[in-house]
Coordinates of C-alpha atoms and ligand atoms in Angstrom, one line a residue:
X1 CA 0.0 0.0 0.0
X2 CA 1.1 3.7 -0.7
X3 CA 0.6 6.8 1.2
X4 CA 0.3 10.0 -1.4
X5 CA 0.0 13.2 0.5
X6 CA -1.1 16.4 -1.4
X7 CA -0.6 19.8 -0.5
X8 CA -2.3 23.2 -0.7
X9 CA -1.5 24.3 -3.9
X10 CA -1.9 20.6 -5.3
X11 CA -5.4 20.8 -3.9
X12 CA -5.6 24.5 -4.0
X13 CA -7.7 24.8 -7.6
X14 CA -10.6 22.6 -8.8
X15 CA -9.1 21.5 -12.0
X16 CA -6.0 20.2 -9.7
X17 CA -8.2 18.6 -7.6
X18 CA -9.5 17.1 -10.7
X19 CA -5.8 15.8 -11.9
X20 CA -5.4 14.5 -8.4
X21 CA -8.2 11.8 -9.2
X22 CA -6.7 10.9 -12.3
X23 CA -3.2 10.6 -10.9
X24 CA -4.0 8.4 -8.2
X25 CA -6.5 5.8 -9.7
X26 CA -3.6 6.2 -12.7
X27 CA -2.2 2.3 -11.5
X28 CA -4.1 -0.2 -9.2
X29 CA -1.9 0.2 -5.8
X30 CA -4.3 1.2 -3.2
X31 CA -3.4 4.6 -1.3
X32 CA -4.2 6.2 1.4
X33 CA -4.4 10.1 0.5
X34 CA -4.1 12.3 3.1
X35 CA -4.6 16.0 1.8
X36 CA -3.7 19.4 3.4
X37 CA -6.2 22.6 3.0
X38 CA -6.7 24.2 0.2
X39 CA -4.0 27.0 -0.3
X40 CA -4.1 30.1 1.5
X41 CA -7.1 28.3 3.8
X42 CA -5.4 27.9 7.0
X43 CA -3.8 31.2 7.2
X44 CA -7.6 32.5 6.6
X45 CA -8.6 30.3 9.4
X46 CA -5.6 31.4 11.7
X47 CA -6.9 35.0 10.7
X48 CA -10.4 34.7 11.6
X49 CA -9.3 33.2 15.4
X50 CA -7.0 36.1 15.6
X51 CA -9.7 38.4 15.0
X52 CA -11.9 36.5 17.6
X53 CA -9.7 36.7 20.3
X54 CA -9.2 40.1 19.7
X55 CA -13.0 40.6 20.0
X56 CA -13.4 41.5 16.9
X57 CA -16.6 39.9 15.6
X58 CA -17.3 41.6 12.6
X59 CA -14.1 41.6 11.0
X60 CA -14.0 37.3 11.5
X61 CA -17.6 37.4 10.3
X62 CA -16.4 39.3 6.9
X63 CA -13.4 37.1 6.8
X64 CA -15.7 34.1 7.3
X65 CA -17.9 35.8 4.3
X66 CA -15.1 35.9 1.6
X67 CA -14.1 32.4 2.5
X68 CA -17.1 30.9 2.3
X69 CA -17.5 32.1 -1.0
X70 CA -14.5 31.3 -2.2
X71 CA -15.5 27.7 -1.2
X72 CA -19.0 28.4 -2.9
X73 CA -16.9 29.0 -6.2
X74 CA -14.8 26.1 -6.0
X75 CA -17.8 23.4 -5.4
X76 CA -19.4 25.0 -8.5
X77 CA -16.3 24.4 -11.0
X78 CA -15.1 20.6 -9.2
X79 CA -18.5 18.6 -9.8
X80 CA -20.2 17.8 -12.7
X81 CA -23.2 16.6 -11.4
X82 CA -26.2 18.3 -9.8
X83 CA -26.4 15.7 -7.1
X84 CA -22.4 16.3 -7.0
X85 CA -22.6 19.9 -6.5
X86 CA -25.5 19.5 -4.0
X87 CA -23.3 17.1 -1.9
X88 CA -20.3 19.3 -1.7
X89 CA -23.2 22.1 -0.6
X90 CA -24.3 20.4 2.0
X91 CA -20.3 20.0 2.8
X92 CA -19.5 23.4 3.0
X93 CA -22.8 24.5 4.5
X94 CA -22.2 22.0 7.4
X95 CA -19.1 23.4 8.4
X96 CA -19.4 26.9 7.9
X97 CA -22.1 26.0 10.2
X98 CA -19.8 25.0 12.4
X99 CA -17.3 27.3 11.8
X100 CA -19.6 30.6 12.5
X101 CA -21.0 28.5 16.2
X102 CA -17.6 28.9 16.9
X103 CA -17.4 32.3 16.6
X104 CA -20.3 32.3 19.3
X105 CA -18.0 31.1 22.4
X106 CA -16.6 33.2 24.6
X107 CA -14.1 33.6 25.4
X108 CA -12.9 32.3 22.3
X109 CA -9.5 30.3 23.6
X110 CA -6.9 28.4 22.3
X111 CA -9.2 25.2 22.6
X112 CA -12.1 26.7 19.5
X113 CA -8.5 28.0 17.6
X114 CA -7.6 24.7 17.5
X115 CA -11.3 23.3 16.2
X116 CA -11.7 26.2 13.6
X117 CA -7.7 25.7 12.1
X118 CA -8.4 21.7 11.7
X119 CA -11.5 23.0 9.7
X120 CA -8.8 23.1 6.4
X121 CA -8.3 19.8 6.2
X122 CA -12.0 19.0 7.3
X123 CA -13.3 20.4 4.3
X124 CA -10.7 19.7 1.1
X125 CA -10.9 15.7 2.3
X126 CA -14.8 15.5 2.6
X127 CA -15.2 17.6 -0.9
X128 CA -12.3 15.5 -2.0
X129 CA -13.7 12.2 -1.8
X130 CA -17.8 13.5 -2.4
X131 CA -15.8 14.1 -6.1
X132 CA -14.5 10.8 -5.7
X133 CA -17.7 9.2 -5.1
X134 CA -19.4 11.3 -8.1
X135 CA -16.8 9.9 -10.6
X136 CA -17.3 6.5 -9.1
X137 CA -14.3 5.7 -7.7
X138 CA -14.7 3.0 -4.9
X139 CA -13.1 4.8 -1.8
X140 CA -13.8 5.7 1.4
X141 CA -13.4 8.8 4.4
X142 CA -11.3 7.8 7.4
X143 CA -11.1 10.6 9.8
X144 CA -7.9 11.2 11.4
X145 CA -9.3 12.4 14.3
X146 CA -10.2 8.8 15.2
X147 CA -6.4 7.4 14.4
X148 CA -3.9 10.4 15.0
X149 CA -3.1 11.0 18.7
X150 CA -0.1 13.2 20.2
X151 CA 0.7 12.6 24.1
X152 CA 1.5 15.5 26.5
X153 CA 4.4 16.0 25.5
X154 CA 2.8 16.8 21.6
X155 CA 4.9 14.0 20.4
X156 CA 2.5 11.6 18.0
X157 CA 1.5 8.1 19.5
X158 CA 2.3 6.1 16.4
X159 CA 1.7 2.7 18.7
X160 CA -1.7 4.2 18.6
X161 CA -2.1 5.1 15.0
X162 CA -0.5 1.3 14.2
X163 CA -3.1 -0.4 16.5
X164 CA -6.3 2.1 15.3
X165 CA -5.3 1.8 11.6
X166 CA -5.0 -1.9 11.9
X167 CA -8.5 -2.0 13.4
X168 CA -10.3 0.1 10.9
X169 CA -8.5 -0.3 7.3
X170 CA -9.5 -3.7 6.8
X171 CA -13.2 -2.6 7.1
X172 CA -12.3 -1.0 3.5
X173 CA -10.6 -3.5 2.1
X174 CA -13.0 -3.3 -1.1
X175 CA -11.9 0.5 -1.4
X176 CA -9.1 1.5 -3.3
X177 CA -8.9 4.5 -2.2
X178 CA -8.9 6.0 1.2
X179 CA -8.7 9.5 2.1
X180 CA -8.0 11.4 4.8
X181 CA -7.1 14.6 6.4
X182 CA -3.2 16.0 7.0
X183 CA -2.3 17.7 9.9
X184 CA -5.5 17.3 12.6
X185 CA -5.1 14.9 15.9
X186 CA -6.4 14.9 19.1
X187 CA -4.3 15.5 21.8
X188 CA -4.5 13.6 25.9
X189 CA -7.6 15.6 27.0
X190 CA -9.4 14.0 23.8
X191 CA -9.6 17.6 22.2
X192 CA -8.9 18.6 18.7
X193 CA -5.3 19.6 17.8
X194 CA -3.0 19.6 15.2
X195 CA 0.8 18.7 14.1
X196 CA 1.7 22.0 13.7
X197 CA 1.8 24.1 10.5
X198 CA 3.0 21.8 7.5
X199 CA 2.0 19.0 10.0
X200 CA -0.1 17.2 6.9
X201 CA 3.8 16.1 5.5
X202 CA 4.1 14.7 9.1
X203 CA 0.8 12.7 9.2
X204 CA 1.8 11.3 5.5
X205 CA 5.1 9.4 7.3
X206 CA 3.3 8.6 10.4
X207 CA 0.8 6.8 8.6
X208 CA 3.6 5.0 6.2
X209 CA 5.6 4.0 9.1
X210 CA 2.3 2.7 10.9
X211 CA 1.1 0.6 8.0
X212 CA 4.5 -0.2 6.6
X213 CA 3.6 1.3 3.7
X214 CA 5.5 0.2 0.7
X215 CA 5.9 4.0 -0.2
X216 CA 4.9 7.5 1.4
X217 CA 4.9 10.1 -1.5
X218 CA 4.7 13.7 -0.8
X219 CA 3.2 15.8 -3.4
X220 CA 3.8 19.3 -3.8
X221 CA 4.7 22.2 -6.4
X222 CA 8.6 21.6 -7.1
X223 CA 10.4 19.1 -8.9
X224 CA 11.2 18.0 -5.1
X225 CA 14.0 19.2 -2.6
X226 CA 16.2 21.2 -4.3
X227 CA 19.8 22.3 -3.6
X228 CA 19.3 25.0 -1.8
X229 CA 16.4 27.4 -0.9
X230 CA 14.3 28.1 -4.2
X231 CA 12.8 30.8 -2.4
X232 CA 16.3 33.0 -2.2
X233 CA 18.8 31.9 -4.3
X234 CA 18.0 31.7 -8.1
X235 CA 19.8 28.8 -10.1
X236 CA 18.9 26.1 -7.7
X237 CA 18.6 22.2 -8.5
X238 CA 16.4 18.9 -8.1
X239 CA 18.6 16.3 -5.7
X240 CA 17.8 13.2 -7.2
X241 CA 18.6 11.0 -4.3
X242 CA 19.2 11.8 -0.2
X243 CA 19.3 9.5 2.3
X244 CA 17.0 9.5 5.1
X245 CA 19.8 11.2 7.3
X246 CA 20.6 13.8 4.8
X247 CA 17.0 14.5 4.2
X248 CA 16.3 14.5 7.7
X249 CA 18.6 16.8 8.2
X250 CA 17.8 19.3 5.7
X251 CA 13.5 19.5 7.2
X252 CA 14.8 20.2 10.1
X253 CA 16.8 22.7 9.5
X254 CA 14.5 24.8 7.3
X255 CA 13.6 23.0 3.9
X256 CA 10.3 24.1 4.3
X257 CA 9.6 21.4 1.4
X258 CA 9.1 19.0 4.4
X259 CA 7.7 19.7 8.0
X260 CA 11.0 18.9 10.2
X261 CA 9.8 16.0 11.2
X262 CA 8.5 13.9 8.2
X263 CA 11.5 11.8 7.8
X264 CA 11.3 10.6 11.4
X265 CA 9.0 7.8 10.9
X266 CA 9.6 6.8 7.1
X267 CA 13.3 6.3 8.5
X268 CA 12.4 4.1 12.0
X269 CA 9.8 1.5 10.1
X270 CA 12.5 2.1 6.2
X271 CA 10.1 3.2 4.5
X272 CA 11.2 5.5 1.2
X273 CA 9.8 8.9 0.4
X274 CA 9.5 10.2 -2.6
X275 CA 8.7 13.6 -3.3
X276 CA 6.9 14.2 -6.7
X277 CA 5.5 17.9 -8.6
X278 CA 1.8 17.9 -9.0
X279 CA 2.4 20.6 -11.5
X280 CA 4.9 17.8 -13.4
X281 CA 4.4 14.5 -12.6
X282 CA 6.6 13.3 -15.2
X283 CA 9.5 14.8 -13.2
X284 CA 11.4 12.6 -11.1
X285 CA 11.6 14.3 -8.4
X286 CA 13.7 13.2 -5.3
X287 CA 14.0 9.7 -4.0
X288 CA 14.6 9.5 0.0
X289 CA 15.8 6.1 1.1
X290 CA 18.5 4.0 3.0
X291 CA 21.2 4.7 0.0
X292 CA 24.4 7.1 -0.3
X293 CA 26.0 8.3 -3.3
X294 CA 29.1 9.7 -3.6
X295 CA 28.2 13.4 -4.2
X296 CA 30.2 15.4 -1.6
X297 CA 28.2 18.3 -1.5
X298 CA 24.1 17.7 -2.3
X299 CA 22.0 20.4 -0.3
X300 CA 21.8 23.3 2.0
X301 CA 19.0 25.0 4.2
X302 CA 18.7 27.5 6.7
X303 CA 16.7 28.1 10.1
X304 CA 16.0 31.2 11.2
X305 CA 14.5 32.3 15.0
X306 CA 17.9 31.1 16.4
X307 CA 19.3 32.5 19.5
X308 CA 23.0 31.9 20.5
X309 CA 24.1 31.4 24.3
X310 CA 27.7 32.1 25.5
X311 CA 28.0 30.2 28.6
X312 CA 31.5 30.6 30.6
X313 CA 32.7 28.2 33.1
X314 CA 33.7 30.3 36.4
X315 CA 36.0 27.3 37.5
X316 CA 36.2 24.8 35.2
X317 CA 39.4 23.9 33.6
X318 CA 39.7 20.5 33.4
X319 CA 36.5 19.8 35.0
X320 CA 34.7 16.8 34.6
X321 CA 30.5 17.1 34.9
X322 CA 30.7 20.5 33.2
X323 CA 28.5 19.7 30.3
X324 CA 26.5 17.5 31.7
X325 CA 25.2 19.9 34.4
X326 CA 24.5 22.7 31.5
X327 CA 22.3 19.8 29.4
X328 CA 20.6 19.0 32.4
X329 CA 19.1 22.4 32.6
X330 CA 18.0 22.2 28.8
X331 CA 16.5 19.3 29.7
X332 CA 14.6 20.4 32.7
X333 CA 13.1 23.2 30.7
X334 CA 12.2 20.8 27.7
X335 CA 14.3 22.9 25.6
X336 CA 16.3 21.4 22.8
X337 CA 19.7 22.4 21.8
X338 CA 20.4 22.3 18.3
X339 CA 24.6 23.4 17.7
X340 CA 26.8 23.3 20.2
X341 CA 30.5 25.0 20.1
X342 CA 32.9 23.9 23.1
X343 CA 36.3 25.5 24.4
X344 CA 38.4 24.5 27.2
X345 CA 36.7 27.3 29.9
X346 CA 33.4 28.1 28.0
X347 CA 30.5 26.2 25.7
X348 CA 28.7 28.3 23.1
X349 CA 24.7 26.3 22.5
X350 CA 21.8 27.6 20.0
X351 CA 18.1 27.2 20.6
X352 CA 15.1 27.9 18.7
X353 CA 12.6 27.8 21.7
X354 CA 13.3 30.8 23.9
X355 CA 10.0 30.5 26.0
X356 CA 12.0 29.5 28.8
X357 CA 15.0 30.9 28.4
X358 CA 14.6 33.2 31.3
X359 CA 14.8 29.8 33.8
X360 CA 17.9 28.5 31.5
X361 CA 19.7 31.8 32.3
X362 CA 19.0 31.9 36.0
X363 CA 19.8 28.4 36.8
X364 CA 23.3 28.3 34.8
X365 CA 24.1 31.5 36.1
X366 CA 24.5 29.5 39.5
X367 CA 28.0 28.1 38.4
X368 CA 28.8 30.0 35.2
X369 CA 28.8 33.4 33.6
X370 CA 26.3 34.6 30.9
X371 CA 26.4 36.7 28.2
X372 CA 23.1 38.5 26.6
X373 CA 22.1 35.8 24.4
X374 CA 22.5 36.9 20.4
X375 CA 19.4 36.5 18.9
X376 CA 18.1 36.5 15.5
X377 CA 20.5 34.0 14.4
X378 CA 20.5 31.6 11.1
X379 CA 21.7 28.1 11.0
X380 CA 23.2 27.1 7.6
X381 CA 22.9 23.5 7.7
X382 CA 25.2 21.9 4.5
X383 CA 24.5 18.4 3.9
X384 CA 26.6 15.7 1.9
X385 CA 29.0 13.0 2.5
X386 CA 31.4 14.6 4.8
X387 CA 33.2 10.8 6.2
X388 CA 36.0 11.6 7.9
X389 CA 38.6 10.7 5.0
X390 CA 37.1 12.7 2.6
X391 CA 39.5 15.8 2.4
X392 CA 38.7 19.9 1.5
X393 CA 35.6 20.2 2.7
X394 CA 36.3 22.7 4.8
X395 CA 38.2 24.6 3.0
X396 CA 35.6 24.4 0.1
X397 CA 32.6 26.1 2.5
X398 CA 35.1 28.4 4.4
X399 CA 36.5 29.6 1.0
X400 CA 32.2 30.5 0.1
X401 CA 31.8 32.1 2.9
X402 CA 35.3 34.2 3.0
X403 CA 33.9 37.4 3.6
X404 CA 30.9 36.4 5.9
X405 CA 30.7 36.3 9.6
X406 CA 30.6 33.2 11.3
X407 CA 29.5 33.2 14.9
X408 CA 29.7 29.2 15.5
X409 CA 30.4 26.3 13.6
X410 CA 30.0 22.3 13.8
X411 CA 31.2 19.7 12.0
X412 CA 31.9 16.2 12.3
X413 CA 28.8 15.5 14.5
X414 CA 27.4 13.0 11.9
X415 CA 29.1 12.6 8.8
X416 CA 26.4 14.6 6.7
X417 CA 26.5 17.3 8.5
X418 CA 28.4 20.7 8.1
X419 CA 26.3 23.7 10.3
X420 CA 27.0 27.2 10.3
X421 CA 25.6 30.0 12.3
X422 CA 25.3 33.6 11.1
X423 CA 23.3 36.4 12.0
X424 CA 20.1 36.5 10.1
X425 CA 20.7 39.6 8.4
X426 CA 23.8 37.3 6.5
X427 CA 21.4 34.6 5.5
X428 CA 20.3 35.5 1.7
X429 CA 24.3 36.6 0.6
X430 CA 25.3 33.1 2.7
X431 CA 23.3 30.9 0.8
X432 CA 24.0 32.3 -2.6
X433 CA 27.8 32.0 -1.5
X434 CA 27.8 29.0 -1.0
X435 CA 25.7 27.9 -3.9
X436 CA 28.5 29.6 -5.8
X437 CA 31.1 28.4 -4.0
X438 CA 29.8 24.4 -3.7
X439 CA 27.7 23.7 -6.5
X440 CA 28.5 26.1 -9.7
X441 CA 30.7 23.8 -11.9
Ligands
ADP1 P1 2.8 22.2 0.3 O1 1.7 23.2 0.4 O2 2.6 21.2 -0.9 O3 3.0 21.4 1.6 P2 5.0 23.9 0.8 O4 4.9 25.3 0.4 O5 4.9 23.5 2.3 O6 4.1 23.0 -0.1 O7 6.5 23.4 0.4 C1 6.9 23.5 -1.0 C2 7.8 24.8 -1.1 O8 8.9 24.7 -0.3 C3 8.3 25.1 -2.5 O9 7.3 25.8 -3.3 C4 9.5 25.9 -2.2 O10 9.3 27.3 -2.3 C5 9.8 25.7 -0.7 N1 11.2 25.2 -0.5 C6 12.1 25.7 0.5 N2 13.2 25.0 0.4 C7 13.1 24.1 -0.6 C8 14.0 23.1 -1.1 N3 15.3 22.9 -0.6 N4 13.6 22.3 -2.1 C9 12.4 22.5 -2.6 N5 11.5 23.4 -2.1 C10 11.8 24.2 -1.1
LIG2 N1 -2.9 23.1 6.3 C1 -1.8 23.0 7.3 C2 -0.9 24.3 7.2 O1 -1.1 25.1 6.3 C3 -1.0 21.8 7.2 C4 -0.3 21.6 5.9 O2 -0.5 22.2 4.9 O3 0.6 20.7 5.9 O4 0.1 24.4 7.9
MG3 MG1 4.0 22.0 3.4

């Protein structure tokens, strides 16, 4: 079985949604499809909740207007039926139903933002598969409200998903296709939530990890991850192949192609990703498995929202413990570290959570010395086949970056991984540098 996830700009028109059908009925492998929210959707929704808290009711009941209209459009152009259009009325009516009781509680909290974002997904996979149904193609809705869990912690229960999925699929087994929605889950108190924005990439893997899937496609509009941002550096390039690692890599630090943590499942249960061009589906696009190739240098992507620590040791040469009393503090606070820089007397860390960092501070300041902490940092995260006999790659991204300031550096934590951290305003002229200086031939 395959899991194809689409995204909001694959879904985002009624003639894609239309090419959608035909490109997954194209062969006979059955698929689960999990589908995102029509483009620009969620930020709408995100919109109106703002507006809500802030009181504001007739602004989130003009928002709520244009939005529904916009729907109202889009049914009108997808089905070619009357009893086709009148199902995906009755869709949209339903939950814009819901969508305006929402705007009816108060206070509005964080609880009714959560309901009204999940609405997205909610409505592109129940007009989805009412299309399905009207072109007579046998396939069925599976909410993923019933299968997608995340604990306290907001990490996804994939035990759960395993044993829920295994319980309902085979109720479908005639179907050949099975959609559901990206993103949505419920969380410990049993109450909608979600995976967090671009969480639908996310649900894709956790499903394909779950089910073992034989392959978890993510669909989207590029020819899949590219060399380097496409957003900021022109000249940029498909990467054929990555490895889980190196892909794995590259979501988390900032290829917003993938949510950060797609890969994370798809690699634990081996499961290859390939990601494919809605737009193209000819195109190739970029295989992610359990393979390496040679290629020294294959891609780069930046974070931004960084924020650098300096943390001295008042009395520590030669001190054993050091380190692990600083990463005990991180830990206590739930806050990751992502690069880490040490010297004899002093350790340099980066974070991109700073809710906490107030508590961080005060406790290390106990047994070491603090500077301000620099934010609005970048991490430039450069991924290839760095082993540890492979010579000049240093020099080769040192040389790109000549006249660029680097506050921290790490290498040779994995041997895929080259990070560099520069202040934000550096990011756009680093990246092109180093396409220059790593991939122009
Ligand atoms: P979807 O709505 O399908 O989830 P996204 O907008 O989340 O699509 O992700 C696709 C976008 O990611 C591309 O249009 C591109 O602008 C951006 N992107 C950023 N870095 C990369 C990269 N390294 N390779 C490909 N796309 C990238
Ligand atoms: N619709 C959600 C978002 O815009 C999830 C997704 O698209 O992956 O963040
Ligand atoms: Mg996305």
């Amino acid at each position: 079985m395959h899991v194809w996830k689409f995204g909001g700009t694959s879904v985002g028109k009624p003639e894609r949604m239309q090419s959608i059908r035909t490109l997954i009925t194209e062969d006979n492998t059955r698929k689960i499809v999990v589908l995102s929210a029509l483009s620009g959707s969620t930020n709408t929704l995100l919109a109106i909740g703002e507006a809500l808290k802030a009181n504001d009711d007739g602004e989130a009941n003009a928002k709520i207007d244009s939005l529904k209209a916009h729907y109202d459009g889009f049914i009108g152009e997808l089905y070619n039926t009357p009893e086709g259009k009148a199902a995906g009325q009755q869709i949209i009516d339903n939950e814009f139903s819901f969508i305006r009781s929402l705007t009816r509680v108060k206070p509005f909290t964080l609880k009714q933002e959560k309901e009204l974002v999940a609405e997205g997904e909610l409505l592109s996979t129940q007009m989805f598969h009412a299309y399905l149904v009207e072109e007579g193609v046998p396939s069925t809705l599976l909410p993923a409200l019933e299968f997608m869990r995340i604990d306290a912690d907001n990490e996804p229960e994939i035990q759960y998903t395993q044993e829920k999925l295994a319980e309902m699929l085979p109720q479908h087994d005639d179907k050949q296709i099975v959609v559901t929605q990206g993103f949505i889950c419920r969380n410990p108190r049993g109450e909608v939530d979600n995976l967090k924005r671009g969480g639908s990439d996310y649900t894709a893997s956790l499903i394909g990890g779950a089910i073992r899937a034989d392959e978890i496609q993510i669909w989207t509009d590029i020819d899949g991850m590219h060399n380097n941002d496409p957003r900021i550096v022109k000249n940029t390039f498909p990467v054929r192949e990555l490895t889980f690692d190196e892909a794995a890599e590259l979501a988390y630090f900032g290829a917003k192609i993938l949510h950060p943590s797609t890969i994370t499942p798809a690699r634990m249960f081996g499961v290859p990703v390939r990601l494919k061009n809605t737009m193209d589906p000819s195109a190739p696009g970029t295989l992610i498995a359990d393979r390496t190739s040679d290629q020294v240098f294959k891609a780069i992507a930046a974070k931004d929202g960084i924020t650098a620590l300096y943390i001295h040791s008042t009395r520590m040469l030669n001190a054993y413990g050091f380190l692990r009393r600083i990463f005990e503090i991180f830990e206590k606070y739930k806050t990751p570290v992502d690069m880490l820089a040490t010297s004899e007397v002093s350790v340099s860390v980066t974070v991109d959570n700073i809710d906490r960092i107030k508590e961080i501070s005060d406790e290390l300041s106990t047994f070491c010395s603090l500077e301000e902490p620099d934010y609005d940092q970048t991490i430039i995260c450069i991924v290839g086949n760095f082993s540890a006999d492979n010579e000049g790659v240093a020099v080769r991204v040192f040389n790109a970056m000549k006249n660029i300031p680097i506050r921290m550096i790490s290498y040779g934590g994995t041997e895929s991984n080259l990070s560099l951290l520069v202040h934000s305003r550096y990011k756009a002229e680093a990246l092109n540098a180093l396409n220059e200086g790593l991939f122009s031939v």
